[in-house]
Short mmCIF file of C-alpha atoms in Angstrom, two decimals:
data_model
loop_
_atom_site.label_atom_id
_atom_site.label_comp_id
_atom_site.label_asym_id
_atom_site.label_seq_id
_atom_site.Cartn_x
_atom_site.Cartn_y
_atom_site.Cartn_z
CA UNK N 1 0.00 0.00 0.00
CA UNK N 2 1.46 3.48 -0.86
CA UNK N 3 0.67 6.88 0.19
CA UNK N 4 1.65 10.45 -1.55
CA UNK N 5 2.51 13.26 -0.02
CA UNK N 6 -0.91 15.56 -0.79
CA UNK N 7 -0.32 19.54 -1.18
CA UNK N 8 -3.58 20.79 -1.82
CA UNK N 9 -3.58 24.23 -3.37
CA UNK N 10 -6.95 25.21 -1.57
CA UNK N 11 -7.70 28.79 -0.57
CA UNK N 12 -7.68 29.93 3.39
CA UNK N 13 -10.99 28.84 4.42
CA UNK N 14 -12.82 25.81 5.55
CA UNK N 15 -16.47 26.45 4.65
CA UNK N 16 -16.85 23.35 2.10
CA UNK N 17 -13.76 21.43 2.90
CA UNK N 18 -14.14 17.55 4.31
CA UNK N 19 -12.46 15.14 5.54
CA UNK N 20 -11.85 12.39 3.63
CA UNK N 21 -12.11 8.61 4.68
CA UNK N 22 -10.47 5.71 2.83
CA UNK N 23 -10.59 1.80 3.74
CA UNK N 24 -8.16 -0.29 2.07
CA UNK N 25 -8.08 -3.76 1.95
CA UNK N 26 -4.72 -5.68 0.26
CA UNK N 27 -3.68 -9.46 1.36
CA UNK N 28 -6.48 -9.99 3.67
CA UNK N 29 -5.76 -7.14 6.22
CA UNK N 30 -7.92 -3.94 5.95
CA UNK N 31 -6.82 -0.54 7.20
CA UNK N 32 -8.28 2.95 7.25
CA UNK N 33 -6.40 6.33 5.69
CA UNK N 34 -8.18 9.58 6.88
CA UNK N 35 -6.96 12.77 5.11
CA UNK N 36 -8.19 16.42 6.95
CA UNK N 37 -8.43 18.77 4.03
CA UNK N 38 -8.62 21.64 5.48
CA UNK N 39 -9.53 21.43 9.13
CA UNK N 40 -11.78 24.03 10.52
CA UNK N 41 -11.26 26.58 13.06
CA UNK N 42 -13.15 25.60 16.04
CA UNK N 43 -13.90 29.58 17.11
CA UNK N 44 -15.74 30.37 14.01
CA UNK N 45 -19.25 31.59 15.21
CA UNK N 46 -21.03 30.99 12.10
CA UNK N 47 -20.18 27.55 11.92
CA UNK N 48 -20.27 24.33 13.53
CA UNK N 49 -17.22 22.97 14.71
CA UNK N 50 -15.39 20.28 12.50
CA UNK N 51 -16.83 16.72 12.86
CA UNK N 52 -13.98 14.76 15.07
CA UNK N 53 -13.02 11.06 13.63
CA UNK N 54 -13.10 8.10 15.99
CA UNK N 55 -10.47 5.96 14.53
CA UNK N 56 -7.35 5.93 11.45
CA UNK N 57 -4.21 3.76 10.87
CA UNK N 58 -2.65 6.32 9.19
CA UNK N 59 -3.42 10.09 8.98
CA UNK N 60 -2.30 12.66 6.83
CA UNK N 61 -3.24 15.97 8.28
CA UNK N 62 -2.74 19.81 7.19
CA UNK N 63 -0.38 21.98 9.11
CA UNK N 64 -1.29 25.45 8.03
CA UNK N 65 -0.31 26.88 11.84
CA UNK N 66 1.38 24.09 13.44
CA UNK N 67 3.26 26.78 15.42
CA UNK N 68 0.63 29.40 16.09
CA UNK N 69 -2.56 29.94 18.49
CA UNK N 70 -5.43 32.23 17.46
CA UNK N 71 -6.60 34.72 19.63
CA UNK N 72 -10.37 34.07 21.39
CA UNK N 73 -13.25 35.56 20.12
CA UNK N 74 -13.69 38.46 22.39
CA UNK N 75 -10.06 39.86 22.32
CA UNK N 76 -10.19 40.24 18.39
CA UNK N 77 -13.62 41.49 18.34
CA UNK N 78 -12.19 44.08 21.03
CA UNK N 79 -8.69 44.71 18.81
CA UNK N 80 -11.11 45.07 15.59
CA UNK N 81 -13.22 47.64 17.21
CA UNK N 82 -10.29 49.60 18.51
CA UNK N 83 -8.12 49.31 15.12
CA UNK N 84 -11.71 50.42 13.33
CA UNK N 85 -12.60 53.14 15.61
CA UNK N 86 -8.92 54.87 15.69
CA UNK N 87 -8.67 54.63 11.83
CA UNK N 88 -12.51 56.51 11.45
CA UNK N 89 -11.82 59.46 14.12
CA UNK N 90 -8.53 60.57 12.51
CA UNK N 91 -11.22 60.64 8.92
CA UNK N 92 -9.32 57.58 7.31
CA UNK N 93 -10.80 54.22 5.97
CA UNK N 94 -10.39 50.74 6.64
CA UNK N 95 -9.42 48.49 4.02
CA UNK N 96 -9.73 44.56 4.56
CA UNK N 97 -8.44 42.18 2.20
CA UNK N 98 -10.99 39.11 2.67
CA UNK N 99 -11.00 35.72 0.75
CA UNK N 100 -14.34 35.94 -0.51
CA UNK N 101 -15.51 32.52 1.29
CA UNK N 102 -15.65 32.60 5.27
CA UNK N 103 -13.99 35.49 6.19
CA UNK N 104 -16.02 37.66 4.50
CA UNK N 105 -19.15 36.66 6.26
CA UNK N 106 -17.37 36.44 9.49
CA UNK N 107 -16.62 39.78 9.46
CA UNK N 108 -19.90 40.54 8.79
CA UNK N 109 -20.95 38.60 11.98
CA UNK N 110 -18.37 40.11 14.03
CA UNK N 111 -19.94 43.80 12.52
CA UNK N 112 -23.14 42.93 13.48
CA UNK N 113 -22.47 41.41 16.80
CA UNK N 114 -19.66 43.46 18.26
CA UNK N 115 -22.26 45.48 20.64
CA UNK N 116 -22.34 42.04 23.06
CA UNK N 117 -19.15 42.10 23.95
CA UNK N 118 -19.11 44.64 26.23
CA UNK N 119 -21.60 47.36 27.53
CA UNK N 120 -19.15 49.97 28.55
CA UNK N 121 -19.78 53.98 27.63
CA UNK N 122 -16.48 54.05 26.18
CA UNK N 123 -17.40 50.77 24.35
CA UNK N 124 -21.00 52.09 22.85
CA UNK N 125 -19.11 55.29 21.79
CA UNK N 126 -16.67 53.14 19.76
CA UNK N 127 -18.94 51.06 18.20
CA UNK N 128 -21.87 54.27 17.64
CA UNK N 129 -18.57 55.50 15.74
CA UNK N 130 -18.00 52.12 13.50
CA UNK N 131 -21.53 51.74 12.77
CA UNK N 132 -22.26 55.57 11.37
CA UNK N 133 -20.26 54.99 8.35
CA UNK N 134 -20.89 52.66 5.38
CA UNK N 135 -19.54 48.72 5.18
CA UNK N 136 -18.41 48.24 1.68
CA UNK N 137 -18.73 44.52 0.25
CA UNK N 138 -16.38 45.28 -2.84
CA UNK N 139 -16.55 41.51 -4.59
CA UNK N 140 -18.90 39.66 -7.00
CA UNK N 141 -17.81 36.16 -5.48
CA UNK N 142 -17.67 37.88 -1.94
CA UNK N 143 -21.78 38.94 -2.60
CA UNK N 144 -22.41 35.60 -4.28
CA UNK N 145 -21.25 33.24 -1.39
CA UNK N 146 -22.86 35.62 1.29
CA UNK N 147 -26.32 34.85 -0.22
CA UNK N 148 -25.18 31.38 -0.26
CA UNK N 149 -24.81 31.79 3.53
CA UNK N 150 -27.95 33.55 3.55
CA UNK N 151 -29.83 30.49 2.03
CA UNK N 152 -28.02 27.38 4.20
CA UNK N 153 -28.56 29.21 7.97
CA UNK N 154 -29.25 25.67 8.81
CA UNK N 155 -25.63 24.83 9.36
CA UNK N 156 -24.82 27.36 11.21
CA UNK N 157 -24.22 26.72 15.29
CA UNK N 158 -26.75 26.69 17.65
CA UNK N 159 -26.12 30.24 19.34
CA UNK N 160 -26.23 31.68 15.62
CA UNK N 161 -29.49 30.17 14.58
CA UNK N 162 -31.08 31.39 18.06
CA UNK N 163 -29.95 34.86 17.52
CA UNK N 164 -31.54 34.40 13.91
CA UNK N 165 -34.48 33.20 15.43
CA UNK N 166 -34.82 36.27 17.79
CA UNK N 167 -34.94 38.46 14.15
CA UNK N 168 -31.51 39.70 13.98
CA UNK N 169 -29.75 38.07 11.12
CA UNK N 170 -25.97 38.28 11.48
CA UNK N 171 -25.39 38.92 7.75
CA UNK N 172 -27.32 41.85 7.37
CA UNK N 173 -27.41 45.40 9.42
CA UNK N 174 -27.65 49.23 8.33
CA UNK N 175 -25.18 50.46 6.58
CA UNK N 176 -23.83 47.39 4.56
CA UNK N 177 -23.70 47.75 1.09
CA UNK N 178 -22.60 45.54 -1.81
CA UNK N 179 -20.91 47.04 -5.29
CA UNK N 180 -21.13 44.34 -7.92
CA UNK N 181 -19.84 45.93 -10.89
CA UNK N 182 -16.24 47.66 -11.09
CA UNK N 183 -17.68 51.31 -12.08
CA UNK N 184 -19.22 50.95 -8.26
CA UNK N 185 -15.86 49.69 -6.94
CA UNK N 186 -14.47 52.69 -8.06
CA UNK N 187 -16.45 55.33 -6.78
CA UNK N 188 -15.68 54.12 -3.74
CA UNK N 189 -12.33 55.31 -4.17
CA UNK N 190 -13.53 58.36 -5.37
CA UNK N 191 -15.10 59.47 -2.44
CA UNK N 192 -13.59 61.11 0.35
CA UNK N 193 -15.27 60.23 3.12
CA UNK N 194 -14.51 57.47 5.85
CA UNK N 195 -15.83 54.12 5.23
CA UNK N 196 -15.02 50.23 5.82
CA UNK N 197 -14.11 48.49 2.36
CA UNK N 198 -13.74 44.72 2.76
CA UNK N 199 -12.81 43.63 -0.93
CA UNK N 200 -10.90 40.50 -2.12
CA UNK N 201 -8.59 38.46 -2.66
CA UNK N 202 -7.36 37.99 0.57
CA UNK N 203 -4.15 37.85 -0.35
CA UNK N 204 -3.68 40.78 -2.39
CA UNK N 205 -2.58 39.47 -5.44
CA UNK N 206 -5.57 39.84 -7.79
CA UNK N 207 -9.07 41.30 -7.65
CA UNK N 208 -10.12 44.68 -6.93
CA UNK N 209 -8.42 44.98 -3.40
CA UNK N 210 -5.14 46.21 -5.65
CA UNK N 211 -7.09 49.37 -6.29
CA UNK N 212 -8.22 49.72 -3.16
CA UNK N 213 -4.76 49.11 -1.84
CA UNK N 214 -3.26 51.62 -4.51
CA UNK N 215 -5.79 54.76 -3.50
CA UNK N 216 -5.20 54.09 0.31
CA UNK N 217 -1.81 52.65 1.32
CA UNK N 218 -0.01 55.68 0.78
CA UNK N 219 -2.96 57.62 3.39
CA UNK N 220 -1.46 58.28 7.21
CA UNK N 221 -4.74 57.91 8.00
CA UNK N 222 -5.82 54.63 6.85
CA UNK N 223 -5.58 51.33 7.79
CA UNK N 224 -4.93 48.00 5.80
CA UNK N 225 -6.63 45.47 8.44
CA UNK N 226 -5.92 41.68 7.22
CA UNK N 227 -7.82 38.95 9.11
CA UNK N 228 -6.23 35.87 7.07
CA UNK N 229 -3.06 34.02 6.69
CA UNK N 230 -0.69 35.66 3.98
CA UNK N 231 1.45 33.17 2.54
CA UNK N 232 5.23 33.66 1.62
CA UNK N 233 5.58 35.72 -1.76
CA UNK N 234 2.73 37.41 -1.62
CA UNK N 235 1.95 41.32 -1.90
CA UNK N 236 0.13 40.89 1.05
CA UNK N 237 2.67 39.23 3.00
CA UNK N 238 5.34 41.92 2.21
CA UNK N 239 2.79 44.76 3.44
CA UNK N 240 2.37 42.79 6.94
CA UNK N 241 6.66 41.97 7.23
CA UNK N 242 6.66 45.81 7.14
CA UNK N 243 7.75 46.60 3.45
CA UNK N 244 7.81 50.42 3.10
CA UNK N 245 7.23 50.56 -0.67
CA UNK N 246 5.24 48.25 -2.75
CA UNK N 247 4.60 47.84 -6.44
CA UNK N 248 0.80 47.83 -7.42
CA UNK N 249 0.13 47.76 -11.64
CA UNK N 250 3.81 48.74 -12.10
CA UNK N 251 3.59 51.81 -10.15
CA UNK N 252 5.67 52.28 -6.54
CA UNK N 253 3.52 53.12 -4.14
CA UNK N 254 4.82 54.26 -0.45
CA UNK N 255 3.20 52.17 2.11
CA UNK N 256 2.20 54.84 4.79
CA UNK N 257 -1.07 53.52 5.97
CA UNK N 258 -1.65 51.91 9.42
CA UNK N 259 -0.78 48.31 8.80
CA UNK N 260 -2.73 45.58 11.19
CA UNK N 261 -3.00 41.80 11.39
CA UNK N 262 -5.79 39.82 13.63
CA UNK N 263 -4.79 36.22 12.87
CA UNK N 264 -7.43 35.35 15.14
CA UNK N 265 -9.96 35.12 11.77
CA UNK N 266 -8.27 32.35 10.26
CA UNK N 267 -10.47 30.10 8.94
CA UNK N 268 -7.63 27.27 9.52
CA UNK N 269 -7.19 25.52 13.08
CA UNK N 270 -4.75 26.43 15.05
CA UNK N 271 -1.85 24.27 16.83
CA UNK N 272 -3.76 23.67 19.97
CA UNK N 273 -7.30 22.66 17.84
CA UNK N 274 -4.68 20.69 15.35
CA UNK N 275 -3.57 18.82 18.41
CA UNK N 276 -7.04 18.21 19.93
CA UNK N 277 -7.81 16.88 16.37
CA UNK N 278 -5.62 13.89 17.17
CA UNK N 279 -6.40 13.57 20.55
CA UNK N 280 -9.90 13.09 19.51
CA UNK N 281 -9.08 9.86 18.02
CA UNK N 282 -10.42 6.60 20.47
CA UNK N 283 -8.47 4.69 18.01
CA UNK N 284 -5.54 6.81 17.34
CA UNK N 285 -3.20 6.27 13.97
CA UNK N 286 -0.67 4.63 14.36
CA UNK N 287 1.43 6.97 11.65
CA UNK N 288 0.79 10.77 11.35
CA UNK N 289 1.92 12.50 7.85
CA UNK N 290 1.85 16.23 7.98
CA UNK N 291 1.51 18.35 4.36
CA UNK N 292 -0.08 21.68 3.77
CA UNK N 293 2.13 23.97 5.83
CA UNK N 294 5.22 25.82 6.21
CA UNK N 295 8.44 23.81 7.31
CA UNK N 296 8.81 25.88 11.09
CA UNK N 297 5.15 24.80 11.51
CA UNK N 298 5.19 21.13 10.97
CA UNK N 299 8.50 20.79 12.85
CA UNK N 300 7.14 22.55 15.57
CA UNK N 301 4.02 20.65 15.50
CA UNK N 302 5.35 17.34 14.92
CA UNK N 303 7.94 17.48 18.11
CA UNK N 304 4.63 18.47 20.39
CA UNK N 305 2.50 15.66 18.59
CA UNK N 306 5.38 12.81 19.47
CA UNK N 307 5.97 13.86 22.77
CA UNK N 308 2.36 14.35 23.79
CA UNK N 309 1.01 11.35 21.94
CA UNK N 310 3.98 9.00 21.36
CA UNK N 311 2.92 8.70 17.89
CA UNK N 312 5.63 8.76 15.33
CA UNK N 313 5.15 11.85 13.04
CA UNK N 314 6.62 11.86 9.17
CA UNK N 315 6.79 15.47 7.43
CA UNK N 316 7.35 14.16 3.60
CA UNK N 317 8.89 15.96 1.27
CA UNK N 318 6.68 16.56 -2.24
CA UNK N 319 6.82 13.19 -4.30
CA UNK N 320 7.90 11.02 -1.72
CA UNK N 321 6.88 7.36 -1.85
CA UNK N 322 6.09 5.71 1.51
CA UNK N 323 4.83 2.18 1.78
CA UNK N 324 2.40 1.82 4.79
CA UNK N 325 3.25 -1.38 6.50
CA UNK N 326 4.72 -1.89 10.39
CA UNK N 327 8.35 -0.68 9.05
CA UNK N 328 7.04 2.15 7.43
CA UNK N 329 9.73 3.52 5.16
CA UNK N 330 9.85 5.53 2.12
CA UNK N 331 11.07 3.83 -1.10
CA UNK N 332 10.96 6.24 -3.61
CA UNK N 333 10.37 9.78 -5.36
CA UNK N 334 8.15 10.48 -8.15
CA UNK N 335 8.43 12.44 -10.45
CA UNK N 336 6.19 15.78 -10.06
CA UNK N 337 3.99 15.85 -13.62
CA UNK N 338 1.17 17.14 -11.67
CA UNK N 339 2.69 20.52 -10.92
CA UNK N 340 4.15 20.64 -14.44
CA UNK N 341 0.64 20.06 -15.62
CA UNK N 342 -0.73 22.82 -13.60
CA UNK N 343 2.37 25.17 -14.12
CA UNK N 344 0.59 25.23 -18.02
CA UNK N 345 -2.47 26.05 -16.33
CA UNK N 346 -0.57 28.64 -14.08
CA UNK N 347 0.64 30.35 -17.06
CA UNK N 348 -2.87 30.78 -18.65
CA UNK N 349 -4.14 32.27 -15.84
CA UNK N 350 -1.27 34.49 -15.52
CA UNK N 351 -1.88 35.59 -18.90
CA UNK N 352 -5.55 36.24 -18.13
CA UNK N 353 -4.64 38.30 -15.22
CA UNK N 354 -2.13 40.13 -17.24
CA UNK N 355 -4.64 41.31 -19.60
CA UNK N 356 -7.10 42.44 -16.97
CA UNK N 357 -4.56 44.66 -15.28
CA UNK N 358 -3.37 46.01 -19.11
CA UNK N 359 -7.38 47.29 -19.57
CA UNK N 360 -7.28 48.63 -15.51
CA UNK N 361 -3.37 50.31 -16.52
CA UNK N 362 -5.01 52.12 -19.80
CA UNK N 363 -7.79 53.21 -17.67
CA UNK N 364 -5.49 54.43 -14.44
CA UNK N 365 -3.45 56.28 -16.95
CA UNK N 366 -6.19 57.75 -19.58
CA UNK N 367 -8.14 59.22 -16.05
CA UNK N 368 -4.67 60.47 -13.88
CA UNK N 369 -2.36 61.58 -16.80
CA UNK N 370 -4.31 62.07 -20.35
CA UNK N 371 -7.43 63.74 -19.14
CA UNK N 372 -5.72 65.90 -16.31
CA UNK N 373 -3.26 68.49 -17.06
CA UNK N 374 -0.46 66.43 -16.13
CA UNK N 375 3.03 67.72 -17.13
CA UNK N 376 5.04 66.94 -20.27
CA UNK N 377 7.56 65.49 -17.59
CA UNK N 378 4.77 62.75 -16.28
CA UNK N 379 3.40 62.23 -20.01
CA UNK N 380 7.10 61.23 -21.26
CA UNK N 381 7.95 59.63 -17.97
CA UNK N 382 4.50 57.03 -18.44
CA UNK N 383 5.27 56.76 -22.44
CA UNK N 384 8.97 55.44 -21.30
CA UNK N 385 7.58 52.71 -19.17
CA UNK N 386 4.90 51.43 -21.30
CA UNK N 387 8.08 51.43 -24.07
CA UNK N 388 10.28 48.95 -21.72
CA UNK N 389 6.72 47.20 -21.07
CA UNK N 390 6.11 46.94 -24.96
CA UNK N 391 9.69 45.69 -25.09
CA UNK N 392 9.46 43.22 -22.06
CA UNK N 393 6.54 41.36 -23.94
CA UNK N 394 8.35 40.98 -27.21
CA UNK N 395 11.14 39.87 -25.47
CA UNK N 396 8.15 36.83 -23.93
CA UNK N 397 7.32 36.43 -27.61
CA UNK N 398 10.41 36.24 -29.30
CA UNK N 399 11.40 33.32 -27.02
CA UNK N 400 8.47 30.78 -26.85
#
């Protein structure tokens, strides 16, 4: 019997995932793989908590933060009100890349609910403050999975579907508004009054957040709040390692807006749920493989997982061939033709994306420098970097 190392490519939330069960049967003797997907944060209040497993041989489970802890609900409900409120009295706004799929709509929750976490006068004033001024959901897919919440309340946990019972649905409150085409999106940076803009992807890398990001993160008094994990690489990662200038549609833009991070939103479990994940088992696995995480995580995880549990742990590197039996030992790397596959599929999409941000480039620079009495100095300065851009793509041409 032989296992593969699995590294999912799935995006930072868990509202869909499963957990997969397989029984295998070879010379007589039967044994059970379980693989976790993504496993769920256990403080989402929206949802259920992940369904626990009673028994495995062998489990392969994600790692996403083997080495972290999320914050409890009421400290970053607290730290979002305070981040929120301090942003709106100095006039700013409050951008929040969100993956369009869970944290959206927890954010949402958290918007609607904030009032019960405290009853304080300071606290009312705070949250009198956050809830005068418009909530902006800036994302076709973001709109189009909230009504998806909307229509499956069912699933939601028990102290969610009594407060929906009692009339106050947690997805909907005055002052939320959704922009579904990109003429809306773009008023809203148009305008100059406070607001709350929560736009995806989560990550920064695509999607209307970029403009967002380019009319704001050069703003004193704005904030970039992020509320998901931002993986290595990423524009969004660099803005929360404290990069001072970033480089949005070829442009430099100084990063001078208030730059905060509430990890406590993940939609991934932490270390401590991770672990409880395990300990749920009556039957526990005799072999754990972790995959789907960074290498400080899974070592750290792994060392607490064998000491607590005296089960062996194996972190596998991509391709490696491991054949399950009582010695356990790997016998073998594969070659990797799925990712070459999908690095064809990778470039397609690149291309796609290229040609979006081409049309949103000629429409940045036919609005700031062609229809504005910009200076012959800015004119020649843009027709010089379109030239080396020009040149740059039939450079991509010339060699394919």
């Amino acid at each position: 019997m032989i296992i593969y190392k699995l590294d999912l490519m799935m995006q930072d939330t868990c509202f869909g995932s499963a957990i997969i069960e397989v029984w295998v049967t070879e010379n007589g003797k039967r044994e059970k793989i379980v693989f976790t997907g993504d496993l769920g944060n256990n403080d989402i209040p929206l949802l259920s908590p992940p369904t626990m497993i009673s028994d495995a041989d062998y489990l392969v489970m994600e790692s996403t933060y083997g080495n972290r802890l999320h914050i409890r609900n009421d400290d970053k409900a607290k730290m979002f009100l305070d981040v929120v409120y301090e942003t709106l009295e100095k006039g700013g706004t409050v951008v929040i890349p969100s993956f369009a799929v869970g944290r959206t709509q927890e954010i949402l929750y958290e918007l609607n609910r904030i009032k019960e976490v405290e009853h304080s006068e300071e606290f009312y004033k705070k949250y009198q403050k956050l809830m005068s001024v418009p909530v902006y959901v800036d994302s076709p897919l973001a709109i189009s999975a909230t009504e998806v919440f909307k229509e499956n309340m069912n699933l939601f946990n028990e102290e969610t579907q009594e407060i929906i019972n009692e009339g106050d649905n947690p997805l909907e409150f005055d002052g939320l508004k959704f922009t579904r085409t990109a003429d809306e999106s773009k008023e809203l940076n148009a305008s100059e009054k406070s607001s709350i803009i929560i736009s995806a992807s989560g990550m920064c890398e695509v999607g209307r957040i970029k403009h967002h990001l380019k009319h704001h993160l050069w703003d004193p008094n704005s904030t970039i709040l992020f509320v998901g994990y931002q993986a290595p690489g990423t524009l969004g990662r660099k803005l929360v390692d404290g990069d001072k200038k970033v480089k949005i549609f070829g442009e430099e833009i100084a990063v001078n807006a208030r730059i905060e991070y509430i990890e406590g939103y993940s939609g991934h479990a932490d270390q401590e749920w991770l672990m409880n994940f395990v300990y749920s088992f009556t039957n526990p696995p005799k072999h754990i493989f972790l995959v789907h995480g960074e290498k400080e995580g899974q070592i750290e995880l792994k060392g607490k997982l064998e000491e607590s549990t005296q089960i062996p742990v194996t972190i596998p590197d991509f391709g490696e061939t491991y054949e399950l039996n009582d010695e356990l030992q790997m016998i073998g790397k594969t070659k990797d033709t799925v990712k070459e596959r999908y690095l064809r599929l990778d470039v397609l999409e690149r291309m796609n994306t290229l040609k979006e941000e081409l049309e949103d480039m000629a429409s940045i620079v036919k609005e700031e420098y062609l229809d504005k009495n910009a200076s012959d100095e800015d004119i020649i300065r843009i027709k010089e970097r379109l030239k080396e851009l020009e040149q740059q793509i039939v450079k991509i041409v010339e060699n394919k």
